[in-house]
PDB file of C-alpha atoms in Angstrom:
ATOM      1  CA  SER D   1     115.333 118.597  63.195  1.00 86.00           C
ATOM      2  CA  GLN D   2     114.379 115.575  66.251  1.00 87.00           C
ATOM      3  CA  THR D   3     112.236 115.933  68.778  1.00 91.00           C
ATOM      4  CA  ILE D   4     111.056 114.033  71.898  1.00 95.00           C
ATOM      5  CA  HIS D   5     108.042 113.905  74.094  1.00 94.00           C
ATOM      6  CA  GLN D   6     107.338 112.855  77.240  1.00 96.00           C
ATOM      7  CA  TRP D   7     104.428 112.804  79.465  1.00 93.00           C
ATOM      8  CA  PRO D   8     103.698 113.560  82.764  1.00 94.00           C
ATOM      9  CA  ALA D   9     106.262 115.264  83.928  1.00 95.00           C
ATOM     10  CA  THR D  10     105.418 114.346  87.582  1.00 96.00           C
ATOM     11  CA  LEU D  11     102.914 111.609  88.592  1.00 97.00           C
ATOM     12  CA  VAL D  12     101.814 110.850  92.511  1.00 97.00           C
ATOM     13  CA  GLN D  13     100.558 107.435  92.648  1.00 97.00           C
ATOM     14  CA  PRO D  14      99.258 105.422  95.009  1.00 98.00           C
ATOM     15  CA  VAL D  15     100.444 101.739  95.587  1.00 97.00           C
ATOM     16  CA  GLY D  16      98.823  98.814  93.939  1.00 97.00           C
ATOM     17  CA  SER D  17      97.105 101.359  90.971  1.00 97.00           C
ATOM     18  CA  PRO D  18      97.819 101.363  87.124  1.00 97.00           C
ATOM     19  CA  LEU D  19     100.522 103.480  85.217  1.00 96.00           C
ATOM     20  CA  SER D  20     101.179 104.278  81.817  1.00 97.00           C
ATOM     21  CA  LEU D  21     103.440 106.700  80.391  1.00 97.00           C
ATOM     22  CA  GLU D  22     103.831 107.601  76.689  1.00 96.00           C
ATOM     23  CA  CYS D  23     106.895 108.677  74.607  1.00 97.00           C
ATOM     24  CA  THR D  24     106.694 110.276  70.953  1.00 97.00           C
ATOM     25  CA  VAL D  25     109.709 110.616  69.036  1.00 96.00           C
ATOM     26  CA  GLU D  26     108.937 113.294  66.232  1.00 95.00           C
ATOM     27  CA  GLY D  27     111.262 114.185  62.994  1.00 93.00           C
ATOM     28  CA  THR D  28     112.793 110.794  62.201  1.00 91.00           C
ATOM     29  CA  SER D  29     111.537 107.189  61.171  1.00 90.00           C
ATOM     30  CA  ASN D  30     112.329 103.660  62.773  1.00 91.00           C
ATOM     31  CA  PRO D  31     114.012 105.101  65.573  1.00 93.00           C
ATOM     32  CA  ASN D  32     114.990 102.443  68.952  1.00 93.00           C
ATOM     33  CA  LEU D  33     113.566 103.261  71.492  1.00 95.00           C
ATOM     34  CA  TYR D  34     114.765 102.929  75.360  1.00 95.00           C
ATOM     35  CA  TRP D  35     112.812 103.407  78.600  1.00 96.00           C
ATOM     36  CA  TYR D  36     115.638 103.937  81.591  1.00 95.00           C
ATOM     37  CA  ARG D  37     114.658 104.348  85.393  1.00 95.00           C
ATOM     38  CA  GLN D  38     117.322 106.599  87.426  1.00 93.00           C
ATOM     39  CA  ALA D  39     116.282 106.163  91.344  1.00 85.00           C
ATOM     40  CA  ALA D  40     117.258 108.836  93.825  1.00 78.00           C
ATOM     41  CA  GLY D  41     121.244 109.687  93.730  1.00 74.00           C
ATOM     42  CA  ARG D  42     121.780 107.249  91.069  1.00 77.00           C
ATOM     43  CA  GLY D  43     122.594 106.283  87.604  1.00 84.00           C
ATOM     44  CA  LEU D  44     120.698 105.065  84.952  1.00 91.00           C
ATOM     45  CA  GLN D  45     119.318 101.147  84.571  1.00 91.00           C
ATOM     46  CA  LEU D  46     118.039 100.229  80.978  1.00 91.00           C
ATOM     47  CA  LEU D  47     114.276  99.134  81.925  1.00 94.00           C
ATOM     48  CA  PHE D  48     113.423  98.054  78.105  1.00 94.00           C
ATOM     49  CA  TYR D  49     114.561  98.390  74.426  1.00 92.00           C
ATOM     50  CA  SER D  50     112.710  98.410  70.996  1.00 93.00           C
ATOM     51  CA  ILE D  51     114.358  98.224  67.221  1.00 90.00           C
ATOM     52  CA  GLY D  52     110.672  98.012  65.670  1.00 92.00           C
ATOM     53  CA  ILE D  53     106.909  97.808  66.659  1.00 95.00           C
ATOM     54  CA  GLY D  54     105.851  95.460  68.636  1.00 93.00           C
ATOM     55  CA  GLN D  55     109.373  94.368  69.374  1.00 92.00           C
ATOM     56  CA  ILE D  56     110.412  94.415  72.555  1.00 94.00           C
ATOM     57  CA  SER D  57     113.173  93.273  74.860  1.00 91.00           C
ATOM     58  CA  SER D  58     113.305  93.830  78.426  1.00 90.00           C
ATOM     59  CA  GLU D  59     116.182  94.280  80.763  1.00 86.00           C
ATOM     60  CA  VAL D  60     115.406  93.869  84.030  1.00 81.00           C
ATOM     61  CA  PRO D  61     112.921  91.506  85.263  1.00 68.00           C
ATOM     62  CA  GLN D  62     109.977  93.751  87.129  1.00 79.00           C
ATOM     63  CA  ASN D  63     107.047  95.010  87.621  1.00 88.00           C
ATOM     64  CA  LEU D  64     106.778  96.793  84.513  1.00 94.00           C
ATOM     65  CA  SER D  65     106.217  96.384  80.881  1.00 96.00           C
ATOM     66  CA  ALA D  66     106.533  98.034  77.865  1.00 96.00           C
ATOM     67  CA  SER D  67     104.954  98.662  74.340  1.00 97.00           C
ATOM     68  CA  ARG D  68     105.427 100.013  70.919  1.00 97.00           C
ATOM     69  CA  PRO D  69     102.137 100.062  68.745  1.00 96.00           C
ATOM     70  CA  GLN D  70     103.183 102.533  66.289  1.00 96.00           C
ATOM     71  CA  ASP D  71     107.082 103.418  64.929  1.00 95.00           C
ATOM     72  CA  ARG D  72     107.575 106.336  66.780  1.00 96.00           C
ATOM     73  CA  GLN D  73     105.277 105.893  70.427  1.00 97.00           C
ATOM     74  CA  PHE D  74     106.535 103.924  73.515  1.00 97.00           C
ATOM     75  CA  ILE D  75     104.457 103.373  76.344  1.00 97.00           C
ATOM     76  CA  LEU D  76     105.731 102.196  79.972  1.00 97.00           C
ATOM     77  CA  SER D  77     102.598 100.823  81.805  1.00 96.00           C
ATOM     78  CA  SER D  78     102.429  98.824  84.982  1.00 96.00           C
ATOM     79  CA  LYS D  79      99.038  96.625  86.648  1.00 95.00           C
ATOM     80  CA  LYS D  80      99.700  97.428  90.015  1.00 96.00           C
ATOM     81  CA  LEU D  81     102.545  99.769  90.815  1.00 96.00           C
ATOM     82  CA  LEU D  82     104.865  98.917  93.694  1.00 95.00           C
ATOM     83  CA  LEU D  83     106.654 101.346  96.495  1.00 94.00           C
ATOM     84  CA  SER D  84     109.734 100.730  94.681  1.00 92.00           C
ATOM     85  CA  ASP D  85     108.369 101.357  91.259  1.00 94.00           C
ATOM     86  CA  SER D  86     109.073 105.478  92.371  1.00 94.00           C
ATOM     87  CA  GLY D  87     112.024 106.594  90.140  1.00 94.00           C
ATOM     88  CA  PHE D  88     113.130 109.338  87.436  1.00 95.00           C
ATOM     89  CA  TYR D  89     111.610 107.870  84.200  1.00 97.00           C
ATOM     90  CA  LEU D  90     113.484 108.653  81.048  1.00 96.00           C
ATOM     91  CA  CYS D  91     112.678 108.037  77.414  1.00 97.00           C
ATOM     92  CA  ALA D  92     115.017 108.176  74.814  1.00 96.00           C
ATOM     93  CA  TRP D  93     115.610 107.343  70.596  1.00 95.00           C
ATOM     94  CA  THR D  94     118.739 106.651  68.752  1.00 92.00           C
ATOM     95  CA  ARG D  95     118.706 106.369  65.234  1.00 87.00           C
ATOM     96  CA  GLY D  96     117.353 103.089  63.827  1.00 79.00           C
ATOM     97  CA  PHE D  97     120.424 101.487  61.802  1.00 72.00           C
ATOM     98  CA  SER D  98     122.795 104.211  62.940  1.00 71.00           C
ATOM     99  CA  TYR D  99     125.077 102.253  65.635  1.00 68.00           C
ATOM    100  CA  ASN D 100     126.942 104.884  67.506  1.00 77.00           C
ATOM    101  CA  SER D 101     123.762 107.068  67.521  1.00 82.00           C
ATOM    102  CA  PRO D 102     124.153 109.157  71.220  1.00 89.00           C
ATOM    103  CA  LEU D 103     121.190 108.132  73.231  1.00 92.00           C
ATOM    104  CA  HIS D 104     118.353 111.169  72.928  1.00 94.00           C
ATOM    105  CA  PHE D 105     116.840 111.578  76.766  1.00 96.00           C
ATOM    106  CA  GLY D 106     113.195 113.463  76.642  1.00 96.00           C
ATOM    107  CA  ASN D 107     112.690 115.328  79.390  1.00 95.00           C
ATOM    108  CA  GLY D 108     111.836 113.044  82.272  1.00 95.00           C
ATOM    109  CA  THR D 109     108.511 111.477  84.270  1.00 96.00           C
ATOM    110  CA  ARG D 110     109.008 112.043  88.070  1.00 95.00           C
ATOM    111  CA  LEU D 111     107.083 108.896  89.397  1.00 96.00           C
ATOM    112  CA  THR D 112     106.452 108.962  93.331  1.00 96.00           C
ATOM    113  CA  VAL D 113     104.398 105.757  94.815  1.00 96.00           C
ATOM    114  CA  THR D 114     102.732 106.593  97.891  1.00 97.00           C
TER     115      THR D 114
ATOM    116  CA  GLU P   1     128.878  91.488  82.747  1.00 82.00           C
ATOM    117  CA  LEU P   2     129.582  95.268  81.575  1.00 86.00           C
ATOM    118  CA  LYS P   3     130.209  97.202  85.020  1.00 90.00           C
ATOM    119  CA  VAL P   4     131.399 101.041  85.186  1.00 94.00           C
ATOM    120  CA  GLU P   5     132.428 103.156  87.495  1.00 95.00           C
ATOM    121  CA  GLN P   6     132.966 106.681  87.934  1.00 96.00           C
ATOM    122  CA  ASN P   7     135.441 108.841  90.477  1.00 96.00           C
ATOM    123  CA  PRO P   8     134.870 110.523  92.033  1.00 96.00           C
ATOM    124  CA  LEU P   9     131.544 110.460  92.997  1.00 95.00           C
ATOM    125  CA  PHE P  10     131.678 113.860  94.162  1.00 95.00           C
ATOM    126  CA  LEU P  11     133.771 116.518  93.661  1.00 94.00           C
ATOM    127  CA  SER P  12     134.119 120.369  94.893  1.00 95.00           C
ATOM    128  CA  MET P  13     136.125 123.066  93.190  1.00 92.00           C
ATOM    129  CA  GLN P  14     136.627 126.134  92.961  1.00 94.00           C
ATOM    130  CA  GLU P  15     136.637 128.445  89.863  1.00 96.00           C
ATOM    131  CA  GLY P  16     139.452 128.342  87.722  1.00 96.00           C
ATOM    132  CA  LYS P  17     141.022 125.397  88.629  1.00 96.00           C
ATOM    133  CA  ASN P  18     141.406 122.373  86.655  1.00 96.00           C
ATOM    134  CA  TYR P  19     140.299 118.464  87.727  1.00 95.00           C
ATOM    135  CA  THR P  20     139.700 115.079  86.192  1.00 97.00           C
ATOM    136  CA  ILE P  21     136.591 112.638  86.538  1.00 98.00           C
ATOM    137  CA  TYR P  22     137.523 108.874  85.936  1.00 98.00           C
ATOM    138  CA  CYS P  23     135.328 106.378  84.120  1.00 97.00           C
ATOM    139  CA  ASN P  24     136.550 102.335  84.098  1.00 96.00           C
ATOM    140  CA  TYR P  25     134.544  99.513  81.832  1.00 94.00           C
ATOM    141  CA  SER P  26     135.003  96.811  82.997  1.00 89.00           C
ATOM    142  CA  THR P  27     134.626  94.366  79.788  1.00 82.00           C
ATOM    143  CA  THR P  28     135.653  95.495  76.219  1.00 79.00           C
ATOM    144  CA  SER P  29     133.475  98.222  75.086  1.00 80.00           C
ATOM    145  CA  ASP P  30     133.647  99.884  71.534  1.00 77.00           C
ATOM    146  CA  ARG P  31     131.646 103.475  72.282  1.00 87.00           C
ATOM    147  CA  LEU P  32     131.919 105.629  75.297  1.00 93.00           C
ATOM    148  CA  TYR P  33     129.792 108.847  75.606  1.00 95.00           C
ATOM    149  CA  TRP P  34     129.788 111.194  78.690  1.00 97.00           C
ATOM    150  CA  TYR P  35     126.350 113.095  79.158  1.00 97.00           C
ATOM    151  CA  ARG P  36     125.441 115.987  81.763  1.00 97.00           C
ATOM    152  CA  GLN P  37     122.698 116.035  83.553  1.00 95.00           C
ATOM    153  CA  ASP P  38     121.358 119.335  85.376  1.00 95.00           C
ATOM    154  CA  PRO P  39     119.543 118.457  88.733  1.00 91.00           C
ATOM    155  CA  GLY P  40     115.910 117.782  88.407  1.00 88.00           C
ATOM    156  CA  LYS P  41     116.765 117.683  84.789  1.00 92.00           C
ATOM    157  CA  SER P  42     116.894 115.014  81.605  1.00 93.00           C
ATOM    158  CA  LEU P  43     120.748 114.321  80.102  1.00 94.00           C
ATOM    159  CA  GLU P  44     122.261 116.030  77.364  1.00 95.00           C
ATOM    160  CA  SER P  45     124.981 114.382  74.970  1.00 95.00           C
ATOM    161  CA  LEU P  46     127.945 115.911  75.681  1.00 97.00           C
ATOM    162  CA  PHE P  47     130.449 113.505  73.718  1.00 96.00           C
ATOM    163  CA  VAL P  48     130.986 110.212  71.972  1.00 93.00           C
ATOM    164  CA  LEU P  49     133.843 108.447  71.681  1.00 93.00           C
ATOM    165  CA  LEU P  50     134.329 105.854  69.728  1.00 87.00           C
ATOM    166  CA  SER P  51     138.239 104.883  69.256  1.00 85.00           C
ATOM    167  CA  ASN P  52     141.416 104.090  71.026  1.00 86.00           C
ATOM    168  CA  GLY P  53     142.670 107.576  71.641  1.00 88.00           C
ATOM    169  CA  ALA P  54     139.785 109.124  70.745  1.00 91.00           C
ATOM    170  CA  VAL P  55     139.822 113.175  72.354  1.00 94.00           C
ATOM    171  CA  LYS P  56     137.050 115.324  71.950  1.00 96.00           C
ATOM    172  CA  GLN P  57     136.726 119.091  73.158  1.00 97.00           C
ATOM    173  CA  GLU P  58     133.918 121.416  73.866  1.00 96.00           C
ATOM    174  CA  GLY P  59     134.677 124.337  75.630  1.00 96.00           C
ATOM    175  CA  ARG P  60     135.946 123.791  78.657  1.00 97.00           C
ATOM    176  CA  LEU P  61     135.743 119.987  78.600  1.00 98.00           C
ATOM    177  CA  MET P  62     137.561 117.622  77.302  1.00 98.00           C
ATOM    178  CA  ALA P  63     137.216 113.602  77.128  1.00 98.00           C
ATOM    179  CA  SER P  64     139.577 111.056  76.148  1.00 97.00           C
ATOM    180  CA  LEU P  65     139.504 107.354  75.666  1.00 95.00           C
ATOM    181  CA  ASP P  66     142.231 104.604  76.651  1.00 94.00           C
ATOM    182  CA  THR P  67     140.513 101.265  75.370  1.00 91.00           C
ATOM    183  CA  LYS P  68     143.470  99.174  76.360  1.00 92.00           C
ATOM    184  CA  ALA P  69     143.038 100.494  79.331  1.00 93.00           C
ATOM    185  CA  ARG P  70     139.347 100.430  79.663  1.00 93.00           C
ATOM    186  CA  LEU P  71     139.384 104.734  80.633  1.00 96.00           C
ATOM    187  CA  SER P  72     137.991 107.068  79.623  1.00 97.00           C
ATOM    188  CA  THR P  73     138.384 110.792  80.927  1.00 98.00           C
ATOM    189  CA  LEU P  74     136.390 114.278  81.370  1.00 98.00           C
ATOM    190  CA  HIS P  75     139.008 116.881  82.039  1.00 98.00           C
ATOM    191  CA  ILE P  76     137.482 119.949  83.623  1.00 97.00           C
ATOM    192  CA  THR P  77     139.875 123.813  82.360  1.00 96.00           C
ATOM    193  CA  ALA P  78     139.764 126.787  84.772  1.00 94.00           C
ATOM    194  CA  ALA P  79     135.534 125.583  85.781  1.00 94.00           C
ATOM    195  CA  VAL P  80     133.069 127.935  85.959  1.00 95.00           C
ATOM    196  CA  HIS P  81     130.165 127.899  88.122  1.00 95.00           C
ATOM    197  CA  ASP P  82     127.776 126.718  85.326  1.00 95.00           C
ATOM    198  CA  LEU P  83     129.295 123.789  85.131  1.00 96.00           C
ATOM    199  CA  SER P  84     127.904 122.530  88.396  1.00 97.00           C
ATOM    200  CA  ALA P  85     126.024 119.461  87.121  1.00 96.00           C
ATOM    201  CA  THR P  86     126.327 115.257  87.283  1.00 96.00           C
ATOM    202  CA  TYR P  87     128.379 113.898  84.837  1.00 97.00           C
ATOM    203  CA  PHE P  88     127.882 110.113  83.768  1.00 96.00           C
ATOM    204  CA  CYS P  89     129.740 107.822  81.223  1.00 96.00           C
ATOM    205  CA  ALA P  90     128.179 104.721  79.920  1.00 95.00           C
ATOM    206  CA  ALA P  91     129.869 102.455  77.857  1.00 92.00           C
ATOM    207  CA  GLY P  92     128.289 100.068  75.723  1.00 86.00           C
ATOM    208  CA  ARG P  93     128.228  96.690  73.938  1.00 73.00           C
ATOM    209  CA  ARG P  94     126.760  96.289  70.247  1.00 62.00           C
ATOM    210  CA  ASP P  95     123.379  94.154  70.395  1.00 60.00           C
ATOM    211  CA  THR P  96     122.045  91.738  68.269  1.00 51.00           C
ATOM    212  CA  GLY P  97     120.023  94.043  65.552  1.00 57.00           C
ATOM    213  CA  THR P  98     121.089  97.986  65.970  1.00 67.00           C
ATOM    214  CA  ALA P  99     120.338  98.634  69.665  1.00 74.00           C
ATOM    215  CA  SER P 100     122.451 101.129  71.292  1.00 77.00           C
ATOM    216  CA  LYS P 101     122.308  99.123  74.923  1.00 84.00           C
ATOM    217  CA  LEU P 102     124.485 101.420  77.645  1.00 89.00           C
ATOM    218  CA  THR P 103     125.399 100.575  81.099  1.00 90.00           C
ATOM    219  CA  PHE P 104     125.943 103.943  82.808  1.00 93.00           C
ATOM    220  CA  GLY P 105     128.309 104.751  85.376  1.00 94.00           C
ATOM    221  CA  THR P 106     126.541 106.018  89.292  1.00 92.00           C
ATOM    222  CA  GLY P 107     127.739 109.953  87.686  1.00 95.00           C
ATOM    223  CA  THR P 108     130.049 112.645  89.476  1.00 96.00           C
ATOM    224  CA  ARG P 109     128.440 115.406  90.891  1.00 96.00           C
ATOM    225  CA  LEU P 110     130.349 118.349  90.405  1.00 96.00           C
ATOM    226  CA  GLN P 111     130.037 121.465  92.637  1.00 96.00           C
ATOM    227  CA  VAL P 112     131.956 125.119  91.611  1.00 96.00           C
ATOM    228  CA  THR P 113     132.185 127.230  94.104  1.00 93.00           C
ATOM    229  CA  LEU P 114     133.617 131.011  94.314  1.00 85.00           C
TER     230      LEU P 114
END
C-alpha cells in the first residue's frame, strides 16, 4: 500500500530564517506531488505541483519554492521566512496518469513564524 | 477562475437529526471531491464524484453531484457525535499533463451535540 511521510510535524521559525519541509511517498512510482497551505480557519490553497522529477509548477507567486530531486521526494523551501508564511502545510500525491485519483494527504507541518 | 463555495460555514446539529451541506462551483468542472478534516489533523478523502447524477454513500454520509446546477451536496443522516469535523468539497479541472489541480471550498465545520 502507498504511504506518504511529511516532516517535521511542527516548526517554529523566526522571521528571516530559511525553511525546508520534506515529503516522501512510498509504494507507488511516478506520482504527481503537491504542496498545499491552509491558513488558520481557512480552506486549502495549492502552492506547487509536480508531474515528474525536476518539473515544478507554481500556482501562487510568493516567498516559497519547491523542488523534486527524486521521483518520490518533494521539498518546500524558503530562503527568508515572512510572518505571512505561517500556516499548516500539506503535501499530497495522486497517481500519475490517473486523472480521477483523489489527493492523498500527509499529516502536515504546522509552521509558526515568529 | 474556478471558485468553490460551501454553506453553511458552521453547522451545529443534534444527534439523530438530518442535514445537508451545499457546495457550489463557478465554472465547468468534471470532478468533485469531499474530504473530512479532524481538528489539527490532515484531510481524509471521503467521496469522488465524476459524473452528473453521481451518488455515493458511506455510512451516514451521502454525496451527490449535479453538474448542470454546478452543485454538490453532502447529506448527513441521523448524525452522531463521531461525525463532528470540518468537511471540505473540492472541484477540479484537467490541467495540461495529468496534474490534478483542485480548488477547495472554505469548509463546513460540523458540530454534533447530544
